[in-house]
Amino acid sequence: MTKEASNAVEGAQASVDPSDPYLREEQTFPVLSEQQVDRISRYGETADYDKGTVLFERGDRGVDFFLVLKGNVEIYDFDPQGQPLVITTHGVRQFTGELDLFNHRKILVGGRTGEASTLVRLTRAQFERMSSTEQDIGEIIMRAFILRRTGLILHAEAGVVLIGQSTDRDLIRLNRFLNRNGYPCEVVAPDDAEALQYVSSEDLKIQNLPIVRTPNGQVFNNPSTADLADQLGLTEEIDPEHVFDLAVVGAGPAGLSTCVYAASENLDTVVIEAEAPGGQAGTSSKIENYLGFPTGISGPALAGRAWIQGQKFGAKFAIARAANEIEQNGAIFQLTTEGERKIRARTVVLACGATYRRLQLENYQKFEGQGIHYAATALEAKFCNGSEIVVIGGGNSAGQAAIFLSGYAKHVHILIRREGLEATMSDYLVRRIHQSTKISLHPNSELSSLQGDRVLETVSWTNNQTNAVTEKPITNVFVMIGAVPNTAWLGDCVELDNRGFIVTGSNVQQGTSAPPFQSSIPGIYAVGDVRSGSIKRVASGVGEGSVCVSGIHAYLAENA
């Protein structure tokens, strides 16, 4: 949507989304003062450009920042026929860019001069120096960049089209991956006339679905998550010979906290993440007891802010491929990710969290991703409209999921093996569940049967005291029964406790003098849910990540 179009709908009474960034033009597309323009100009070079000069194109990495002194810059995407489509136009004293100016991913849009123009051009290094030195201007730019990306996502601009059935496991997988990584996408059913605008009828055969189609016409048939990340340029290119000060494995709250504090203190930092920033917390609909957010904050929002913070301070993110090996060569640790990619660092923080615990039931694996879910976000909530659903688990994640999903579902059934929730769930959640007319608690109950053809259609649960069986036509089950540490890939690299969590600090066998978050190997640290004895809370993970950085500084100083 162009700014002109958004202005046209701003006054309309119907179908206006008050959260639409395009309706907050002063923040999304700010006009800087003459004094601010003068300050920015000192960091770059001013030059004249002819009409139609292409400044950057979709797919470029590390593009420059442009400030308009005269003329304008048109930001464009492509329509289904491959023709340029102007999204917005930056006029005098406005600037180009969005979140990808803080990283080296492939950018989403192109930019060209709409008329003969005079522009101030800042290279990436000049832009980073300006935005960190001129902090008031940097804040304006940061807010604009966040809102611009939000606008692209909300209006499905400059992203990809996913074609497939909404209940298909692989379409859900791709959609979730793109959503969690802040990448715009639009989902189109294969029998929708719109689908034929993007691909041929031959491509729409069932064996090819789901299809990913990029704005420049590339078509991918059911790509793996890693292949899609590569094709879209979501992973930054990492030089295998470069040695980082710190490699963080995992981008949950603990890993993101480590990243932000380390990068802000000038440590050359890279984060390795198998899917997307946020970890399990990133799938939470709302976290209400996190300090400083009295009305709560969603897991994706909290993770997204921390992810942007880390990039602002210069951290790199290698996503879509999990670490699967670590070895030490002298003073250097080498991590190998899926696809045999190598990342080298002087120190390592293991913040790899935990993997979802699964139920041992017939047909369980068959319905994972097609009826069985481990997250309760807006993406999953869409599947629940007007239907009954089941949430399994008695912890805070289950309680938060039940309350959030009750706003979409006809009714929510919570199954727990215990007699009640009080011993395992925060009091504020317990009270809300008991007070809700749309949530029923089933104590002493366990899921016992899953039935359906291609997707889940019917579930049964059994009362473990009376053996009574309840069967219902339910198509969505949310499993929130905890997790197991994600440490199998470590082998015998570091000491683990008898449950597979990483032993740190005074609990390490070699002695009691180790720093609190150091593992049995000096230079390797563990924080968050993967650490033995950790408190499984977002706030404690964030605290561990921040405190850990002081030990890293001391280690690097001793081993310089």
Short mmCIF file of C-alpha atoms in Angstrom, two decimals, residues 57-434:
data_model
loop_
_atom_site.label_atom_id
_atom_site.label_comp_id
_atom_site.label_asym_id
_atom_site.label_seq_id
_atom_site.Cartn_x
_atom_site.Cartn_y
_atom_site.Cartn_z
CA GLU A 57 17.66 -3.66 -5.76
CA ARG A 58 15.79 -6.43 -4.00
CA GLY A 59 18.30 -9.14 -3.05
CA ASP A 60 21.24 -6.79 -2.46
CA ARG A 61 23.14 -7.06 0.82
CA GLY A 62 24.63 -4.27 2.90
CA VAL A 63 22.99 -1.39 0.99
CA ASP A 64 23.62 2.28 1.72
CA PHE A 65 21.40 4.80 3.51
CA PHE A 66 20.02 7.74 1.51
CA LEU A 67 18.68 11.08 2.72
CA VAL A 68 16.73 13.21 0.23
CA LEU A 69 17.78 16.85 -0.12
CA LYS A 70 15.98 17.48 -3.44
CA GLY A 71 13.68 15.30 -5.54
CA ASN A 72 12.59 11.90 -4.21
CA VAL A 73 13.32 8.19 -3.92
CA GLU A 74 10.71 5.62 -4.95
CA ILE A 75 10.64 2.34 -3.02
CA TYR A 76 9.26 -0.44 -5.20
CA ASP A 77 8.28 -4.08 -5.22
CA PHE A 78 7.00 -6.16 -8.16
CA ASP A 79 3.43 -7.09 -9.12
CA PRO A 80 2.48 -10.69 -10.13
CA GLN A 81 3.46 -9.91 -13.72
CA GLY A 82 6.93 -8.81 -12.66
CA GLN A 83 6.39 -5.10 -13.20
CA PRO A 84 7.73 -2.53 -10.68
CA LEU A 85 5.10 -1.40 -8.19
CA VAL A 86 5.86 1.69 -6.08
CA ILE A 87 5.17 1.04 -2.38
CA THR A 88 6.04 4.49 -1.09
CA THR A 89 7.96 7.61 -2.08
CA HIS A 90 10.46 9.38 0.21
CA GLY A 91 10.46 13.13 -0.32
CA VAL A 92 12.66 15.99 0.80
CA ARG A 93 14.20 15.48 4.29
CA GLN A 94 13.06 11.85 4.38
CA PHE A 95 15.28 8.77 4.32
CA THR A 96 15.43 5.25 2.93
CA GLY A 97 15.80 1.95 4.73
CA GLU A 98 14.12 -0.51 7.06
CA LEU A 99 15.33 -3.20 9.47
CA ASP A 100 17.68 -4.87 7.00
CA LEU A 101 19.90 -1.78 7.26
CA PHE A 102 21.00 -3.20 10.63
CA ASN A 103 22.12 -6.52 9.16
CA HIS A 104 23.48 -8.08 5.99
CA ARG A 105 20.46 -10.06 4.89
CA LYS A 106 19.15 -9.70 1.35
CA ILE A 107 16.92 -6.63 1.27
CA LEU A 108 13.23 -6.83 0.39
CA VAL A 109 12.73 -3.82 -1.90
CA GLY A 110 14.32 -1.74 -4.61
CA GLY A 111 14.94 2.01 -4.59
CA ARG A 112 15.26 4.48 -7.47
CA THR A 113 15.05 8.21 -8.00
CA GLY A 114 11.61 9.28 -9.22
CA GLU A 115 13.04 12.52 -10.62
CA ALA A 116 16.40 14.27 -10.79
CA SER A 117 17.47 14.31 -7.14
CA THR A 118 20.14 15.39 -4.71
CA LEU A 119 20.86 12.81 -2.02
CA VAL A 120 23.15 12.34 0.95
CA ARG A 121 24.62 8.84 0.77
CA LEU A 122 25.97 7.07 3.85
CA THR A 123 27.81 3.76 3.54
CA ARG A 124 26.91 1.07 6.05
CA ALA A 125 29.87 2.01 8.27
CA GLN A 126 28.98 5.71 8.08
CA PHE A 127 25.34 4.96 8.88
CA GLU A 128 26.26 2.87 11.92
CA ARG A 129 28.58 5.60 13.21
CA MET A 130 25.94 8.31 12.65
CA SER A 131 23.04 6.42 14.27
CA SER A 132 25.09 5.54 17.37
CA THR A 133 26.58 9.05 17.75
CA GLU A 134 23.49 11.12 16.95
CA GLN A 135 21.28 9.24 19.37
CA ASP A 136 18.14 11.36 18.99
CA ILE A 137 18.24 10.86 15.22
CA GLY A 138 19.09 7.19 15.67
CA GLU A 139 15.95 6.74 17.78
CA ILE A 140 13.77 8.31 15.06
CA ILE A 141 15.34 6.07 12.42
CA MET A 142 15.04 2.92 14.53
CA ARG A 143 11.34 3.53 15.20
CA ALA A 144 10.71 4.21 11.51
CA PHE A 145 12.54 1.06 10.44
CA ILE A 146 10.53 -1.12 12.86
CA LEU A 147 7.23 0.41 11.71
CA ARG A 148 8.15 0.03 8.04
CA ARG A 149 8.86 -3.66 8.46
CA THR A 150 5.62 -4.04 10.43
CA GLY A 151 3.78 -2.35 7.56
CA LEU A 152 5.31 -4.68 4.99
CA ILE A 153 4.26 -7.69 7.07
CA LEU A 154 0.73 -6.38 7.73
CA HIS A 155 0.09 -5.64 4.05
CA ALA A 156 2.04 -8.68 2.75
CA GLU A 157 4.23 -6.42 0.63
CA ALA A 158 7.74 -7.18 -0.65
CA GLY A 159 7.57 -10.73 0.66
CA VAL A 160 6.68 -14.12 -0.75
CA VAL A 161 3.44 -15.86 -1.65
CA LEU A 162 2.77 -19.28 -0.10
CA ILE A 163 0.36 -21.40 -2.11
CA GLY A 164 -1.16 -24.44 -0.44
CA GLN A 165 -3.82 -25.79 1.89
CA SER A 166 -3.93 -23.91 5.20
CA THR A 167 -3.90 -27.17 7.18
CA ASP A 168 -0.94 -28.67 5.32
CA ARG A 169 1.99 -29.49 7.64
CA ASP A 170 4.63 -28.03 5.34
CA LEU A 171 2.71 -24.85 4.61
CA ILE A 172 2.32 -24.31 8.36
CA ARG A 173 6.04 -24.98 8.81
CA LEU A 174 7.04 -22.43 6.16
CA ASN A 175 4.49 -19.87 7.30
CA ARG A 176 5.61 -20.18 10.93
CA PHE A 177 9.28 -19.84 9.96
CA LEU A 178 8.67 -16.69 7.92
CA ASN A 179 6.40 -15.16 10.56
CA ARG A 180 8.86 -15.77 13.38
CA ASN A 181 11.69 -14.26 11.34
CA GLY A 182 9.72 -11.13 10.49
CA TYR A 183 9.50 -11.88 6.77
CA PRO A 184 6.36 -10.72 4.89
CA CYS A 185 4.27 -13.45 3.31
CA GLU A 186 0.79 -14.04 1.94
CA VAL A 187 -0.99 -17.41 1.99
CA VAL A 188 -3.12 -18.24 -1.06
CA ALA A 189 -5.23 -21.38 -1.48
CA PRO A 190 -4.40 -23.39 -4.63
CA ASP A 191 -8.03 -23.21 -5.82
CA ASP A 192 -8.08 -19.42 -5.48
CA ALA A 193 -8.06 -17.53 -8.79
CA GLU A 194 -5.23 -15.42 -7.35
CA ALA A 195 -2.93 -18.45 -7.35
CA LEU A 196 -2.90 -18.52 -11.16
CA GLN A 197 -1.52 -14.98 -11.16
CA TYR A 198 1.65 -16.33 -9.60
CA VAL A 199 2.18 -19.81 -11.05
CA SER A 200 0.89 -22.01 -13.85
CA SER A 201 -1.85 -24.61 -13.43
CA GLU A 202 0.86 -27.27 -13.90
CA ASP A 203 2.67 -25.98 -10.80
CA LEU A 204 -0.54 -26.19 -8.78
CA LYS A 205 -0.66 -29.98 -8.89
CA ILE A 206 -0.95 -31.47 -5.41
CA GLN A 207 2.52 -33.07 -5.51
CA ASN A 208 4.13 -29.64 -5.91
CA LEU A 209 2.40 -28.02 -2.93
CA PRO A 210 3.13 -25.97 -0.98
CA ILE A 211 4.72 -23.49 -3.38
CA VAL A 212 6.82 -20.47 -2.45
CA ARG A 213 6.85 -17.69 -5.05
CA THR A 214 9.09 -14.63 -4.69
CA PRO A 215 8.26 -11.20 -6.15
CA ASN A 216 10.92 -11.58 -8.84
CA GLY A 217 9.24 -14.75 -10.12
CA GLN A 218 11.29 -17.53 -8.51
CA VAL A 219 9.21 -20.59 -7.60
CA PHE A 220 10.19 -23.22 -5.02
CA ASN A 221 8.25 -26.44 -4.48
CA ASN A 222 8.06 -27.30 -0.77
CA PRO A 223 11.61 -26.21 0.13
CA SER A 224 13.25 -27.22 3.38
CA THR A 225 13.43 -24.46 5.96
CA ALA A 226 17.19 -24.14 5.48
CA ASP A 227 16.89 -23.98 1.68
CA LEU A 228 14.19 -21.32 1.92
CA ALA A 229 16.36 -19.25 4.28
CA ASP A 230 19.24 -19.49 1.79
CA GLN A 231 17.10 -18.57 -1.21
CA LEU A 232 15.59 -15.55 0.55
CA GLY A 233 18.91 -14.46 2.05
CA LEU A 234 17.64 -14.63 5.62
CA THR A 235 20.97 -15.91 6.89
CA GLU A 236 23.94 -13.60 6.96
CA GLU A 237 27.02 -14.84 5.14
CA ILE A 238 29.65 -15.94 7.67
CA ASP A 239 33.32 -16.13 6.71
CA PRO A 240 34.52 -19.56 7.98
CA GLU A 241 38.02 -18.11 8.58
CA HIS A 242 36.79 -15.20 10.69
CA VAL A 243 37.21 -15.65 14.46
CA PHE A 244 34.49 -14.07 16.59
CA ASP A 245 34.99 -13.07 20.20
CA LEU A 246 31.80 -14.92 21.09
CA ALA A 247 29.45 -17.45 19.50
CA VAL A 248 26.06 -17.82 21.18
CA VAL A 249 24.20 -21.05 20.44
CA GLY A 250 20.47 -20.41 20.73
CA ALA A 251 18.39 -17.23 20.48
CA GLY A 252 15.94 -17.67 23.30
CA PRO A 253 15.75 -15.01 26.06
CA ALA A 254 19.08 -16.11 27.61
CA GLY A 255 20.90 -16.20 24.28
CA LEU A 256 19.45 -12.88 23.12
CA SER A 257 20.38 -11.26 26.43
CA THR A 258 23.96 -12.55 26.11
CA CYS A 259 24.07 -11.26 22.54
CA VAL A 260 22.79 -7.76 23.38
CA TYR A 261 25.10 -7.23 26.36
CA ALA A 262 28.14 -8.70 24.61
CA ALA A 263 27.65 -6.77 21.35
CA SER A 264 26.92 -3.53 23.22
CA GLU A 265 30.27 -3.98 25.02
CA ASN A 266 32.10 -4.28 21.71
CA LEU A 267 32.48 -8.05 21.59
CA ASP A 268 32.37 -9.42 18.04
CA THR A 269 29.31 -11.65 18.42
CA VAL A 270 27.48 -14.22 16.31
CA VAL A 271 24.27 -16.05 17.26
CA ILE A 272 23.48 -19.51 15.88
CA GLU A 273 19.77 -20.32 15.88
CA ALA A 274 17.99 -23.33 14.38
CA GLU A 275 14.73 -21.55 13.58
CA ALA A 276 14.03 -18.02 14.78
CA PRO A 277 14.72 -15.60 17.64
CA GLY A 278 12.74 -16.24 20.81
CA GLY A 279 13.13 -19.91 21.58
CA GLN A 280 10.14 -21.42 23.39
CA ALA A 281 9.34 -18.01 24.90
CA GLY A 282 8.95 -16.73 21.34
CA THR A 283 5.90 -18.95 20.93
CA SER A 284 4.09 -17.59 24.00
CA SER A 285 0.94 -15.56 23.34
CA LYS A 286 1.55 -13.29 26.32
CA ILE A 287 4.03 -13.03 29.20
CA GLU A 288 2.33 -11.03 31.95
CA ASN A 289 4.82 -11.25 34.82
CA TYR A 290 7.91 -9.94 33.01
CA LEU A 291 9.28 -6.86 34.76
CA GLY A 292 8.40 -3.54 33.15
CA PHE A 293 5.40 -4.65 31.08
CA PRO A 294 2.33 -4.18 33.32
CA THR A 295 -0.09 -5.15 30.55
CA GLY A 296 2.10 -8.03 29.41
CA ILE A 297 4.05 -8.60 26.21
CA SER A 298 3.88 -11.43 23.71
CA GLY A 299 6.85 -13.75 23.34
CA PRO A 300 7.35 -12.83 19.66
CA ALA A 301 7.30 -9.11 20.48
CA LEU A 302 9.84 -9.46 23.30
CA ALA A 303 12.10 -11.62 21.14
CA GLY A 304 11.75 -9.29 18.17
CA ARG A 305 12.84 -6.28 20.19
CA ALA A 306 15.87 -8.09 21.59
CA TRP A 307 16.78 -9.37 18.11
CA ILE A 308 16.71 -5.82 16.74
CA GLN A 309 18.77 -4.61 19.72
CA GLY A 310 21.45 -7.18 19.03
CA GLN A 311 21.64 -6.20 15.37
CA LYS A 312 21.78 -2.52 16.30
CA PHE A 313 24.97 -3.23 18.27
CA GLY A 314 26.47 -5.21 15.39
CA ALA A 315 25.76 -8.85 16.27
CA LYS A 316 25.36 -11.28 13.38
CA PHE A 317 22.67 -13.97 13.23
CA ALA A 318 23.10 -17.34 11.53
CA ILE A 319 19.62 -18.86 11.41
CA ALA A 320 17.85 -21.93 10.05
CA ARG A 321 20.67 -24.36 10.80
CA ALA A 322 21.25 -25.85 14.23
CA ALA A 323 24.72 -26.37 15.68
CA ASN A 324 25.54 -30.07 15.69
CA GLU A 325 29.21 -30.22 16.71
CA ILE A 326 31.74 -28.29 18.76
CA GLU A 327 35.49 -28.85 19.00
CA GLN A 328 38.41 -26.95 20.48
CA ASN A 329 41.56 -26.20 18.49
CA GLY A 330 43.98 -24.50 20.85
CA ALA A 331 42.43 -21.21 21.94
CA ILE A 332 39.72 -21.36 19.28
CA PHE A 333 36.39 -23.18 19.39
CA GLN A 334 34.90 -24.35 16.10
CA LEU A 335 31.17 -24.91 15.77
CA THR A 336 29.73 -26.88 12.87
CA THR A 337 26.14 -26.30 11.84
CA GLU A 338 23.82 -28.36 9.67
CA GLY A 339 25.15 -28.27 6.12
CA GLU A 340 28.76 -28.44 7.41
CA ARG A 341 29.09 -24.69 7.85
CA LYS A 342 31.89 -23.65 10.19
CA ILE A 343 31.85 -20.81 12.72
CA ARG A 344 34.93 -20.02 14.84
CA ALA A 345 35.04 -18.13 18.13
CA ARG A 346 37.23 -17.53 21.17
CA THR A 347 34.35 -18.19 23.58
CA VAL A 348 31.01 -19.98 23.36
CA VAL A 349 27.78 -19.51 25.28
CA LEU A 350 25.43 -22.49 25.16
CA ALA A 351 21.89 -21.10 25.36
CA CYS A 352 20.39 -23.92 23.31
CA GLY A 353 17.43 -24.36 25.63
CA ALA A 354 15.21 -27.38 25.43
CA THR A 355 13.15 -29.30 22.91
CA TYR A 356 9.43 -29.92 23.28
CA ARG A 357 8.42 -33.02 25.19
CA ARG A 358 6.15 -35.28 23.13
CA LEU A 359 3.43 -37.73 24.06
CA GLN A 360 3.80 -41.44 23.38
CA LEU A 361 0.58 -42.07 21.47
CA GLU A 362 -0.40 -43.89 18.31
CA ASN A 363 -0.75 -41.47 15.35
CA TYR A 364 0.98 -38.72 17.34
CA GLN A 365 3.75 -38.11 14.81
CA LYS A 366 1.27 -38.27 11.95
CA PHE A 367 -0.63 -35.26 13.28
CA GLU A 368 2.32 -33.11 14.37
CA GLY A 369 1.94 -29.84 12.49
CA GLN A 370 -1.51 -30.92 11.28
CA GLY A 371 -3.51 -30.70 14.47
CA ILE A 372 -0.86 -31.03 17.18
CA HIS A 373 0.88 -27.76 18.08
CA TYR A 374 3.58 -26.67 20.54
CA ALA A 375 2.98 -22.92 20.24
CA ALA A 376 -0.03 -20.68 20.77
CA THR A 377 0.45 -17.56 18.66
CA ALA A 378 -1.81 -15.69 16.25
CA LEU A 379 -0.80 -18.14 13.53
CA GLU A 380 -2.16 -21.16 15.43
CA ALA A 381 -5.13 -19.24 16.80
CA LYS A 382 -6.54 -18.86 13.28
CA PHE A 383 -7.08 -22.63 13.15
CA CYS A 384 -9.22 -22.51 16.30
CA ASN A 385 -11.97 -20.07 15.31
CA GLY A 386 -15.34 -21.31 16.51
CA SER A 387 -14.17 -24.81 17.44
CA GLU A 388 -13.38 -26.73 20.61
CA ILE A 389 -9.70 -27.33 21.35
CA VAL A 390 -7.54 -29.16 23.88
CA VAL A 391 -4.56 -27.75 25.83
CA ILE A 392 -2.42 -30.32 27.64
CA GLY A 393 -0.26 -29.25 30.57
CA GLY A 394 -0.39 -27.57 33.95
CA GLY A 395 2.43 -25.04 33.74
CA ASN A 396 2.41 -21.34 32.92
CA SER A 397 2.85 -21.94 29.18
CA ALA A 398 -0.29 -24.07 29.14
CA GLY A 399 -2.21 -21.51 31.18
CA GLN A 400 -1.17 -18.63 28.95
CA ALA A 401 -2.08 -20.65 25.86
CA ALA A 402 -5.51 -21.58 27.21
CA ILE A 403 -6.40 -18.00 28.09
CA PHE A 404 -5.16 -16.62 24.78
CA LEU A 405 -6.88 -19.28 22.66
CA SER A 406 -10.17 -18.90 24.54
CA GLY A 407 -10.51 -15.60 22.67
CA TYR A 408 -10.73 -17.55 19.41
CA ALA A 409 -12.01 -21.03 20.20
CA LYS A 410 -15.59 -21.99 21.04
CA HIS A 411 -14.29 -23.78 24.13
CA VAL A 412 -10.93 -24.80 25.61
CA HIS A 413 -10.43 -28.10 27.47
CA ILE A 414 -7.33 -28.27 29.71
CA LEU A 415 -6.10 -31.78 30.52
CA ILE A 416 -3.82 -32.31 33.52
CA ARG A 417 -2.69 -35.52 35.22
CA ARG A 418 -2.75 -33.91 38.68
CA GLU A 419 -5.69 -32.99 40.89
CA GLY A 420 -5.26 -29.26 40.36
CA LEU A 421 -3.19 -26.41 38.93
CA GLU A 422 -2.10 -24.62 42.08
CA ALA A 423 1.20 -26.47 42.53
CA THR A 424 2.46 -25.86 38.98
CA MET A 425 0.92 -22.63 37.68
CA SER A 426 1.09 -18.96 38.74
CA ASP A 427 -1.88 -17.86 40.82
CA TYR A 428 -3.04 -15.13 38.42
CA LEU A 429 -3.39 -17.70 35.63
CA VAL A 430 -5.17 -20.22 37.87
CA ARG A 431 -7.74 -17.60 38.87
CA ARG A 432 -8.43 -16.59 35.28
CA ILE A 433 -8.89 -20.18 34.18
CA HIS A 434 -11.34 -20.93 36.98
#
